[in-house]
Coordinates of C-alpha atoms and ligand atoms in Angstrom, one line a residue:
X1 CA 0.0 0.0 0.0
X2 CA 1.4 3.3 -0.7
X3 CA 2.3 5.9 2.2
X4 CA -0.3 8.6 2.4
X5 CA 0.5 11.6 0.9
X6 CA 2.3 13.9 3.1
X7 CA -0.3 17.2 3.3
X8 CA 1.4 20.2 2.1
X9 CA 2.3 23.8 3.7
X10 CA 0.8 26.8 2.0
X11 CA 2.7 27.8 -1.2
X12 CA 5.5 30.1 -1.4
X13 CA 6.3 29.3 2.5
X14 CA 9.3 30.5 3.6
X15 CA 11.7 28.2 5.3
X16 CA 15.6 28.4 5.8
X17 CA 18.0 29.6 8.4
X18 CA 18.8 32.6 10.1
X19 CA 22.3 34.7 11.6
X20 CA 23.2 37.9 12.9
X21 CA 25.9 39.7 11.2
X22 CA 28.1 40.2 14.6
X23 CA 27.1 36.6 15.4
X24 CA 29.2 35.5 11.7
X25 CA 31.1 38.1 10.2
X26 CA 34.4 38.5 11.9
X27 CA 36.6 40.7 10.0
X28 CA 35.6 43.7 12.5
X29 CA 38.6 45.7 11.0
X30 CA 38.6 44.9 7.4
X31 CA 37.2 47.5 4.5
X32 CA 36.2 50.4 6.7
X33 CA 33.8 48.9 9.3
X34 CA 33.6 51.2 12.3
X35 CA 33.0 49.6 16.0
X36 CA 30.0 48.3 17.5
X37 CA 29.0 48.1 21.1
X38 CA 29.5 44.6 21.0
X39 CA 33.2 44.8 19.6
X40 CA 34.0 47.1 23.4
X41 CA 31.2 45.4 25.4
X42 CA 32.7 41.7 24.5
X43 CA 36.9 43.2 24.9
X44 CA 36.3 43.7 29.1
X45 CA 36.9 40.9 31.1
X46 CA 34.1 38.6 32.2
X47 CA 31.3 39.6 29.7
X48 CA 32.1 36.6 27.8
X49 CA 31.9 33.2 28.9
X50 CA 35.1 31.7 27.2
X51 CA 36.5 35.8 27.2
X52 CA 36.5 35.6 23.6
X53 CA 35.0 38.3 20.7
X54 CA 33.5 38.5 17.3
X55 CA 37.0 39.5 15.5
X56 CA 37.2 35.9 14.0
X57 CA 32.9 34.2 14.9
X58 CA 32.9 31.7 11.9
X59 CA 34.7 34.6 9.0
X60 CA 31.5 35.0 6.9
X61 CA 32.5 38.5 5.7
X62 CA 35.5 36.3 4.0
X63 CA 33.6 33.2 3.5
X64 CA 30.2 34.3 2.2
X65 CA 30.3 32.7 -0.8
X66 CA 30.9 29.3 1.0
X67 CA 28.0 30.1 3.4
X68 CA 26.1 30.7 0.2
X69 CA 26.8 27.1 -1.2
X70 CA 25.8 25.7 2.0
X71 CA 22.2 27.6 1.9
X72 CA 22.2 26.0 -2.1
X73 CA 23.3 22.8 -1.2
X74 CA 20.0 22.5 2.1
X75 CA 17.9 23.6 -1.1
X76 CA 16.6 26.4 1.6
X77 CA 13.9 29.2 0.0
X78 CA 15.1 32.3 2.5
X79 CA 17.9 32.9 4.7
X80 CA 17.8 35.6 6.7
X81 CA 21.0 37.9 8.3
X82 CA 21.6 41.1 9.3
X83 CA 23.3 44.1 7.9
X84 CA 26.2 45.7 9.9
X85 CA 25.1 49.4 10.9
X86 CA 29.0 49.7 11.4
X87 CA 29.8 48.5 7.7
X88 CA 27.5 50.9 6.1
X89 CA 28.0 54.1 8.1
X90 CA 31.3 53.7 10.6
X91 CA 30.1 56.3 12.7
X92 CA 26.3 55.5 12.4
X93 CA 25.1 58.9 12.6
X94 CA 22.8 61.0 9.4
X95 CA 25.6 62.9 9.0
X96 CA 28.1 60.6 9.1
X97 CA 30.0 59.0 5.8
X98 CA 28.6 56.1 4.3
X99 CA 31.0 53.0 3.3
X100 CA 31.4 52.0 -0.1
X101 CA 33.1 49.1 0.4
X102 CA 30.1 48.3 3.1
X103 CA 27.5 48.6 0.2
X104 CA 29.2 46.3 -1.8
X105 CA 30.1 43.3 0.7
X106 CA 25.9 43.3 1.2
X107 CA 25.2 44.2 -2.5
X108 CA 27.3 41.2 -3.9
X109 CA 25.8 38.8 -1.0
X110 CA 22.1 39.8 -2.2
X111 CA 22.7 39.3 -5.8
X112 CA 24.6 35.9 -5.0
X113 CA 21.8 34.4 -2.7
X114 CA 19.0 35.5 -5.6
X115 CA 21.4 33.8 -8.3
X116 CA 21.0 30.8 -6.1
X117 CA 16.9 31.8 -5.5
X118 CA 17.2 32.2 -2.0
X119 CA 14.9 34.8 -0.5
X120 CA 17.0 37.2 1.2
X121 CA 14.9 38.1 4.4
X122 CA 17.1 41.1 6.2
X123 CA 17.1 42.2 9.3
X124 CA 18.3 46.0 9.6
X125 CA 19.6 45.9 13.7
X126 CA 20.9 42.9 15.5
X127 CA 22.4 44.2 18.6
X128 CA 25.2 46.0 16.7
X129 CA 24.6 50.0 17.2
X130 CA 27.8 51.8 16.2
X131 CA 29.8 52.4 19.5
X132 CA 30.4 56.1 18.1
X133 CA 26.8 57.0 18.7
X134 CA 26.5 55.2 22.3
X135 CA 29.5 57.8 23.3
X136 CA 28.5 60.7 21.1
X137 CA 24.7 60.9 22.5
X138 CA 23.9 57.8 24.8
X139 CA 22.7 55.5 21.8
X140 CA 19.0 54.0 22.6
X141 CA 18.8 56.4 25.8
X142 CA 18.6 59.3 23.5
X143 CA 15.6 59.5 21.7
X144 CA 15.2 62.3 19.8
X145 CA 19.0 61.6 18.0
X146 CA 18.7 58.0 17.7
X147 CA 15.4 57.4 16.4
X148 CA 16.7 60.4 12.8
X149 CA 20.0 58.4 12.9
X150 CA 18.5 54.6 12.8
X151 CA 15.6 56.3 10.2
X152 CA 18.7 57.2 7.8
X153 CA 20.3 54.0 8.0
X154 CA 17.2 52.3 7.3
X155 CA 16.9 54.7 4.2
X156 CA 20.0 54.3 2.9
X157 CA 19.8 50.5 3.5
X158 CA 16.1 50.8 1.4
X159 CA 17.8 53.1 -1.2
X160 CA 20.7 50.2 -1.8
X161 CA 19.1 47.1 -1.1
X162 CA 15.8 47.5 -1.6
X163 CA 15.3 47.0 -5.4
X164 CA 16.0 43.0 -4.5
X165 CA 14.9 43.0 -1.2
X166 CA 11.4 42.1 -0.3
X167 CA 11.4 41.1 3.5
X168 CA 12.9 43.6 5.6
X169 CA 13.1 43.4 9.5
X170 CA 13.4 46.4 11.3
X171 CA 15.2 45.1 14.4
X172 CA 15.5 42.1 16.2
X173 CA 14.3 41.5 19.7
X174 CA 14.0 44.5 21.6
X175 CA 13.2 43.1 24.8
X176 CA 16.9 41.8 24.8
X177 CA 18.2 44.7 23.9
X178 CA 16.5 47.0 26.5
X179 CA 16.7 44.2 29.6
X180 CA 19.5 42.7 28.7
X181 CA 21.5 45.4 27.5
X182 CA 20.3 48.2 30.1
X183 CA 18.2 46.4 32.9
X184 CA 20.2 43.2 33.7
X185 CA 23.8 44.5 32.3
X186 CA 24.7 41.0 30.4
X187 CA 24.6 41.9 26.8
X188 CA 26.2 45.4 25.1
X189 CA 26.4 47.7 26.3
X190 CA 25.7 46.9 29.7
X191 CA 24.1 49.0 31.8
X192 CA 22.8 48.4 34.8
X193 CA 22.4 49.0 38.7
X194 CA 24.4 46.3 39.8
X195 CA 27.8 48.5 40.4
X196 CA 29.6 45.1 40.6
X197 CA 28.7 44.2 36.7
X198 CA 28.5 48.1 35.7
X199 CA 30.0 51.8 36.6
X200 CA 26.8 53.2 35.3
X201 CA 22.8 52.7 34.7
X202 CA 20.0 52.7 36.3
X203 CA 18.0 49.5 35.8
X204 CA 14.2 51.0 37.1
X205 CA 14.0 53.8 34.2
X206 CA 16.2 53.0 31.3
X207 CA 15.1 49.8 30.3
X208 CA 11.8 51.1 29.7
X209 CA 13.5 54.4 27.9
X210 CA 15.5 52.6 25.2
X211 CA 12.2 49.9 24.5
X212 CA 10.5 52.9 23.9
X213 CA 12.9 54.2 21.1
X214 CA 13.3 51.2 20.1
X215 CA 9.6 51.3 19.0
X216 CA 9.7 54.5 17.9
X217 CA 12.7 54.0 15.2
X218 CA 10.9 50.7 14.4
X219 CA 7.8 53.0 13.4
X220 CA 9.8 56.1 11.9
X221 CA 11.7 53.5 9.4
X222 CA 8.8 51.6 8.5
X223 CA 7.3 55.1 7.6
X224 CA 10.4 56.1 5.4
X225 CA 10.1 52.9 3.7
X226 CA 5.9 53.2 3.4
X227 CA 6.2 56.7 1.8
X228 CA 9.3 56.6 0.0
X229 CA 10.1 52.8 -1.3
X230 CA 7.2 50.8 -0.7
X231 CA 5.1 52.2 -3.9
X232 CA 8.0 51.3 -6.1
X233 CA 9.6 48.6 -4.5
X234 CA 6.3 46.6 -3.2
X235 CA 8.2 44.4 -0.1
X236 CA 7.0 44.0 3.5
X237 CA 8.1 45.0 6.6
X238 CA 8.1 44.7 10.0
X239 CA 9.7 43.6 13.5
X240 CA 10.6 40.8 15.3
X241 CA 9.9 39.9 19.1
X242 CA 11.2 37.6 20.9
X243 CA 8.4 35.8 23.0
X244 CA 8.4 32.3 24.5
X245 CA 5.0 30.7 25.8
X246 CA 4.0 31.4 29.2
X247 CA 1.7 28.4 30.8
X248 CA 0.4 28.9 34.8
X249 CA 2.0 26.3 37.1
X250 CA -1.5 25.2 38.0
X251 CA -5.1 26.4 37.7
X252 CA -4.8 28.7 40.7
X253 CA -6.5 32.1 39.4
X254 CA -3.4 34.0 40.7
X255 CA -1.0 31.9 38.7
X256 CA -3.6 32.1 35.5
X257 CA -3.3 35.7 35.6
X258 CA 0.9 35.5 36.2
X259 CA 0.5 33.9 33.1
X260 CA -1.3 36.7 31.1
X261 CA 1.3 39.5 32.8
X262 CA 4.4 37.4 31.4
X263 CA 3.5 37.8 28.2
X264 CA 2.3 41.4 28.9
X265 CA 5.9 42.0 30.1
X266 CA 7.4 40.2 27.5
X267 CA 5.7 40.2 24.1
X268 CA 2.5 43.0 25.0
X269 CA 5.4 45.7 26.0
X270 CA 6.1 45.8 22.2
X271 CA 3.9 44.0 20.4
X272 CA 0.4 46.1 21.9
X273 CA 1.5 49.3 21.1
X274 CA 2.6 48.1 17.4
X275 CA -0.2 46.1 16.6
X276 CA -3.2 47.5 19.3
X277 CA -1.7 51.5 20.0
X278 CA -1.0 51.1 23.7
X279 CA 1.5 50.0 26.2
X280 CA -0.7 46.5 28.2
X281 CA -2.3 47.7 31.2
X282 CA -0.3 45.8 33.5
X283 CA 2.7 47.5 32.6
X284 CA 1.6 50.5 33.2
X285 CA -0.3 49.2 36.7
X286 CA 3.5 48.3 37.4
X287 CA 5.7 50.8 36.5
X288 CA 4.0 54.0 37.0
X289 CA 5.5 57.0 35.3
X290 CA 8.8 55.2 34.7
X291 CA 7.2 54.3 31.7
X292 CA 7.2 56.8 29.0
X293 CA 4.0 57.6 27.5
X294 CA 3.3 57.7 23.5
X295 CA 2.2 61.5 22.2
X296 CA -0.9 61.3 20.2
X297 CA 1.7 62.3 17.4
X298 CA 4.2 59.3 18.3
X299 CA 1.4 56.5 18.4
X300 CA 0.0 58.0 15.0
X301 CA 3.4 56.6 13.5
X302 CA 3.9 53.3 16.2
X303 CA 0.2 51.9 15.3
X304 CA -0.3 49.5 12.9
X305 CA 3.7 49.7 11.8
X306 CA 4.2 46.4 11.2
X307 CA 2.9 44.2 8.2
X308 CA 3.6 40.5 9.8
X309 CA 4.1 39.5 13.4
X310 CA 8.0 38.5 13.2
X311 CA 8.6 35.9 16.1
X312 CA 11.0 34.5 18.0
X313 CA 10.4 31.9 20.6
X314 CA 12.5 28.9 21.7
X315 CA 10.8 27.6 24.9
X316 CA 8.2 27.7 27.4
X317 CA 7.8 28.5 30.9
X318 CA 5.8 27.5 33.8
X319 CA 4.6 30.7 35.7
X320 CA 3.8 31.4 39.5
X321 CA 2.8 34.7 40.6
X322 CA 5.2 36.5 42.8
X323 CA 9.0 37.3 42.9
X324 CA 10.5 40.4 43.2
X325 CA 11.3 40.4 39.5
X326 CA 10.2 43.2 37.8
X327 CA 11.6 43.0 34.1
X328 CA 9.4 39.4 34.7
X329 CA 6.5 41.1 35.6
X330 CA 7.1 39.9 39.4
X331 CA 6.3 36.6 38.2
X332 CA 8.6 33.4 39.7
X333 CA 9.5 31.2 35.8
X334 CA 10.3 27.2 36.6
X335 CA 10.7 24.0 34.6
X336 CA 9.6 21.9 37.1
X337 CA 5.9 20.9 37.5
X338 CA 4.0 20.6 40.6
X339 CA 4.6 16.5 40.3
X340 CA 8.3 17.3 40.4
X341 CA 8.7 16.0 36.6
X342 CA 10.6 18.6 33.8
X343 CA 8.5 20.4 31.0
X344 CA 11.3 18.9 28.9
X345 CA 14.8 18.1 27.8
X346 CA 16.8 20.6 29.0
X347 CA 19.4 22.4 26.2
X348 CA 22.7 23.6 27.3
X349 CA 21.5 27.1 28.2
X350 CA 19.5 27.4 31.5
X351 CA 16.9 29.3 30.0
X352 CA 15.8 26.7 27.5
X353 CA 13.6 23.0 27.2
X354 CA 11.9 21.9 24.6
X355 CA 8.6 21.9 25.0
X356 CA 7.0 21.9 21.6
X357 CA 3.6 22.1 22.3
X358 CA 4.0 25.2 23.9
X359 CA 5.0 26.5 20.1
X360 CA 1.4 25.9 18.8
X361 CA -0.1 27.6 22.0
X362 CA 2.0 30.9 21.4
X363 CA 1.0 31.0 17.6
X364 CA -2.8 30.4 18.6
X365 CA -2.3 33.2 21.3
X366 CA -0.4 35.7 18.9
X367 CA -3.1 34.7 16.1
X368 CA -6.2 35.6 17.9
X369 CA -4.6 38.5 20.0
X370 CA -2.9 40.2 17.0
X371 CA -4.7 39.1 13.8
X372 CA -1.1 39.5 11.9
X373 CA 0.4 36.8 9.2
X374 CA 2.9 35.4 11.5
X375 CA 6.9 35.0 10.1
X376 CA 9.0 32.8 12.6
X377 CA 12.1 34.2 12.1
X378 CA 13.6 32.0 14.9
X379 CA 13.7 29.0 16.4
X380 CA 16.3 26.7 17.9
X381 CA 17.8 24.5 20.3
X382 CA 21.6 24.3 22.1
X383 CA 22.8 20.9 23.0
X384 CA 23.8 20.5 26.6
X385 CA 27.8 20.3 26.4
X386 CA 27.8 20.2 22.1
X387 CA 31.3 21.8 22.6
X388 CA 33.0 19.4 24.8
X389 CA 32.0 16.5 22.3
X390 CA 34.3 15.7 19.4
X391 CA 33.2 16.9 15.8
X392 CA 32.2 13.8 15.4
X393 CA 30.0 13.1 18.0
X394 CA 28.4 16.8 17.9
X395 CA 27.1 16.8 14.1
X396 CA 24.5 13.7 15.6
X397 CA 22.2 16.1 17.5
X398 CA 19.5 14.0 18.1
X399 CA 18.4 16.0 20.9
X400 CA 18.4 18.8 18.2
X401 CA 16.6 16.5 15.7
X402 CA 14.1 16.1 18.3
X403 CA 13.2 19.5 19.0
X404 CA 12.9 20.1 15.2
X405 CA 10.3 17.0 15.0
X406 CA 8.3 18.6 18.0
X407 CA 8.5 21.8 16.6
X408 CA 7.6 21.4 12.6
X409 CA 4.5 19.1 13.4
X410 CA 3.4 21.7 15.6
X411 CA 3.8 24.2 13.3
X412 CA 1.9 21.8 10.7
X413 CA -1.0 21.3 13.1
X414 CA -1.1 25.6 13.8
X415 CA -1.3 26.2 10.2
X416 CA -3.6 23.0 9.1
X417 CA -5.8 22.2 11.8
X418 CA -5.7 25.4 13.3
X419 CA -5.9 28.0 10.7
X420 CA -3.2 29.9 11.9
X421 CA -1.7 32.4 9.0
X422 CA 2.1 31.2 9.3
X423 CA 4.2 32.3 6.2
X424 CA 7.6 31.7 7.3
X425 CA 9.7 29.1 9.3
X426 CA 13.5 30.4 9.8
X427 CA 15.5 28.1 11.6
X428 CA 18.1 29.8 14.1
X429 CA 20.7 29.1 13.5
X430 CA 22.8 27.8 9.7
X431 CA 26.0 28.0 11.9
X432 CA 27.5 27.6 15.5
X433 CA 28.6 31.2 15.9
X434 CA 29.1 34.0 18.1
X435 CA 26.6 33.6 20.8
X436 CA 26.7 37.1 22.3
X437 CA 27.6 36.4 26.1
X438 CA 28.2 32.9 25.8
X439 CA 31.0 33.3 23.4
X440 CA 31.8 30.3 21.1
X441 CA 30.9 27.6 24.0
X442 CA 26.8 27.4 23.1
X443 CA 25.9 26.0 20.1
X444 CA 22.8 26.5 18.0
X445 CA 24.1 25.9 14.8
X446 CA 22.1 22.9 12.6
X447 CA 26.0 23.6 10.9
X448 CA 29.1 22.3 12.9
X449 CA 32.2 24.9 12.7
X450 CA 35.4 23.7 13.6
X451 CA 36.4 27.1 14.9
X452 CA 40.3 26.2 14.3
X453 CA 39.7 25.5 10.7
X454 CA 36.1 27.2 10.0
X455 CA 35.5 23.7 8.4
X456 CA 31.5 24.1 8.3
X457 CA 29.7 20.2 8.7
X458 CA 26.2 19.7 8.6
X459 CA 24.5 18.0 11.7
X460 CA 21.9 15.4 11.4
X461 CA 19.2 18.6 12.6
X462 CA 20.0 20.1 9.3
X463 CA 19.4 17.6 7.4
X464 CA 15.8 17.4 9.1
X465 CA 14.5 19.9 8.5
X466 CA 15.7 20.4 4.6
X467 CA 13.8 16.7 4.5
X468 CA 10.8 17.8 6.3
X469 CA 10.2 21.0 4.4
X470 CA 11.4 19.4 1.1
X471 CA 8.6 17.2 1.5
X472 CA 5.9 19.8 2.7
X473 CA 6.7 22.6 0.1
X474 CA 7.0 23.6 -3.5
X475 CA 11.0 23.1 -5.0
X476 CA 12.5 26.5 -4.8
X477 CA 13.2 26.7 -8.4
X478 CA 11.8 29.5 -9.0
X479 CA 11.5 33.0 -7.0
X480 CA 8.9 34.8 -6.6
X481 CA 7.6 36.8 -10.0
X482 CA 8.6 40.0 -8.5
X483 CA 12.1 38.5 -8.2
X484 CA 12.4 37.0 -11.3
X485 CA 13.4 40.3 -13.5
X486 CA 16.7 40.5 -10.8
X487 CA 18.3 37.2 -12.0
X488 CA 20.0 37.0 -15.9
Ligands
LIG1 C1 18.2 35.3 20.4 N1 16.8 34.7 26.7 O1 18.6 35.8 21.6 C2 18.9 36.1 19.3 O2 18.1 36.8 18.4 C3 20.0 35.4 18.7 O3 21.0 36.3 18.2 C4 20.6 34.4 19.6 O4 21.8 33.8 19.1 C5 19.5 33.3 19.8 O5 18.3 33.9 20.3 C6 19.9 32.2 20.8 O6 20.2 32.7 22.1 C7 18.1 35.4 22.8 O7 17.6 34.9 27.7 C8 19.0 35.6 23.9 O8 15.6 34.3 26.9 C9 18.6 35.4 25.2 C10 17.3 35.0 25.4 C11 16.4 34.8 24.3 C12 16.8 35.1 23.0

């Protein structure tokens, strides 16, 4: 008897991998790149788990075109990576010089990934704000400066790029970027109260200041690109949150609603204002007047600034009310059910288990709350102790594997049984790479790199899920018709 037919995901799906240019490129000197927070932040002793830096990561400015081949050879329809703020203009500011040489690296890698008919799906900021404008004005902290400067990088990135690219992000995760980069001091460029991890900051207020400018130069680039490029150049835009799903403990009404405000903390902080025009009540019930309000003139360009929900979610938590947490909402997070057993295997990084049914339940929630064709531009798993194991031994990642199966027939059921509108599945990450406060000793990759040699070797997880979308999906021989003019 023949195997039933394997039902198929909506045409034109997206699925591939995604990086971060700081997470890949090394070369953080070559061709006139100027610094990024994350080139200081990662140089001072103890921000880095191993106390290494992204001068070297896994050399993709030098190696693109083998990262390219790689992307070719998984078949993959999109890959998504980030631009370098610091390639394109050193000094980062709207009057500031833009690089040549930066244009080009990121030209040539567009045209090469369409010659191959990979989607390129491009994220504008990943962590990496030129350290000039940090010192010149405060970075994130100073609104009014920041949000002109980001708008004319996002133009001139538009003006560039934008003739062959159709999926633009305007930044990635800004709930990192404001509480772990000003609230809890871990990531660049690490502010925070805690006088033994930093000199300065001041983790009640400026968390809460930089997420809202965040938003605001979100909003202010999606409007250059609405009025100026969109009419002509016809892609989509929008930003990506990172989210994971947030289940009670138990069906005590207090730890119900603990539920509700992590997500409100975590996802609502961004994604209501974007997609509903206000900050979630609970935020403001907590925080008072440390968090900034929107103008009626400000929330005229934050609402509605986003054409797709992008997401990013790798676990889920089980949630008790209390805790003197704030950035959690003052809500206790735990693996461990009331019966004493685990949510699920537990990756390498504390923060993670695989839990794939809690995938579905965030796309349900996000569906219904936010009504917005959903792109997950981010998934993954890290394998407890991948880098201890010989090369070997690493590249069969069953445990990897397995959060992959979990995840994809979730993502199946959420789009066929569900009717959830899911047009995109990027996989983080193609490569092992720079993994911001972990340094090289966390692994995400579904590609091994041998960081003595850069010798890239697919794991088992890879080839996963290029068989499980392979099956699902449409052969990507052929881009998109407003594509097709780009390649000879
Ligand atoms: C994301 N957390 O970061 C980033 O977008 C990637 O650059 C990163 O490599 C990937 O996830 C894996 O960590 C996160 O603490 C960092 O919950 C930390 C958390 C979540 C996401």
């Amino acid at each position: 008897m023949a195997a039933p037919a394997v039902r198929k995901l909506p045409q034109n799906f997206l699925w591939g991998f995604a990086t971060a240019s700081f997470q890949i490129e090394g070369s953080t000197n070559a061709d006139g790149r100027g610094k990024s927070i994350w080139d200081d932040f990662s140089r001072i002793p103890g921000k880095t788990l191993d106390g290494r830096n992204g001068d070297d990561a896994t050399d993709s400015y030098k190696l693109w075109q083998e990262d390219i081949a790689l992307l070719a050879r998984y078949g993959v329809k999109s890959y998504r990576f980030s631009l370098s703020w610091s390639r394109i203009i050193p000094l980062g500011g709207r009057k500031d010089p833009i690089n040549p040489k930066g244009i080009e690296f990121y030209s040539n890698f567009i045209d090469a990934l369409l010659a191959n008919n990979i989607i390129p799906f491009v994220t504008l900021y990943h962590w990496d704000l030129p350290q000039a404008l940090h010192d010149r004005y405060g970075g994130w902290l100073n609104k009014d400066e920041i949000v002109q400067d980001y708008a004319n990088y996002a133009k001139v990135c538009f003006e560039n790029f934008g003739d062959r690219v159709k999926f633009w992000l305007t930044m990635n995760e800004p709930w990192c970027v404001s509480i772990l980069g000003y609230g809890r001091g871990v990531f660049a460029p690490g502010r925070s109260s805690d006088r033994t991890r930093s000199p300065e900051g001041d983790s009640s207020t400026e968390p809460w200041i930089v997420g809202h400018s965040v938003i605001l130069a979100h909003a202010h680039a999606v409007k250059v690109y609405r009025e100026e490029f969109k009419p002509r150049q016809g892609g989509q835009i929008g930003i990506t949150l990172n989210g994971d799903w947030q289940m009670p403990y138990d069906d005590s009404p207090e730890n119900v609603a603990a539920a509700q405000h992590a997500l409100d903390v975590a996802i609502g902080w961004f994604a209501d204002p974007i997609y509903l025009g206000q900050y979630p009540a609970y935020m403001q019930q907590i925080l008072g007047n440390r968090l900034p309000q929107f103008t009626p003139a400000e929330l005229a360009v934050v609402k509605g600034s986003s054409d797709f929900y992008g997401m990013n979610t790798y676990t889920t938590n089980l949630c008790r009310a209390g805790g003197d947490d704030e950035f959690q909402g003052f809500v206790d997070y735990t693996f461990t059910r009331p019966d004493g057993t685990q949510l699920g295997n537990q990756a390498h990084c504390g923060w993670l288990q695989d839990y794939p049914e809690g995938f579905r339940a965030l796309l349900n929630y996000l569906w219904k709350r936010y009504r917005m064709p959903i792109y997950v531009t981010e998934n993954g798993f890290s394998v407890k102790n991948e880098s201890d194991k010989p090369k070997e031994v690493a590249v069969k990642d069953l445990e990897r594997v397995n959060y992959y199966r979990g995840v994809t027939s979730n993502l199946q059921a959420a789009i066929l049984e569900d009717g959830v509108d899911i047009r995109a599945y990027l996989a983080w990450s193609l490569l092992d790479n720079f993994e911001w406060a972990d340094g090289y000793v966390t692994r995400f990759g579904v590609t091994y790199v041998d960081y003595n040699t850069q010798e890239r070797i697919p794991k088992d997880s890879a080839m996963f899920i290029v068989k499980w979308f392979q099956d699902r999906t449409q052969p990507s021989e052929e881009l998109p018709p407003s594509l097709k003019h780009l390649v000879a």
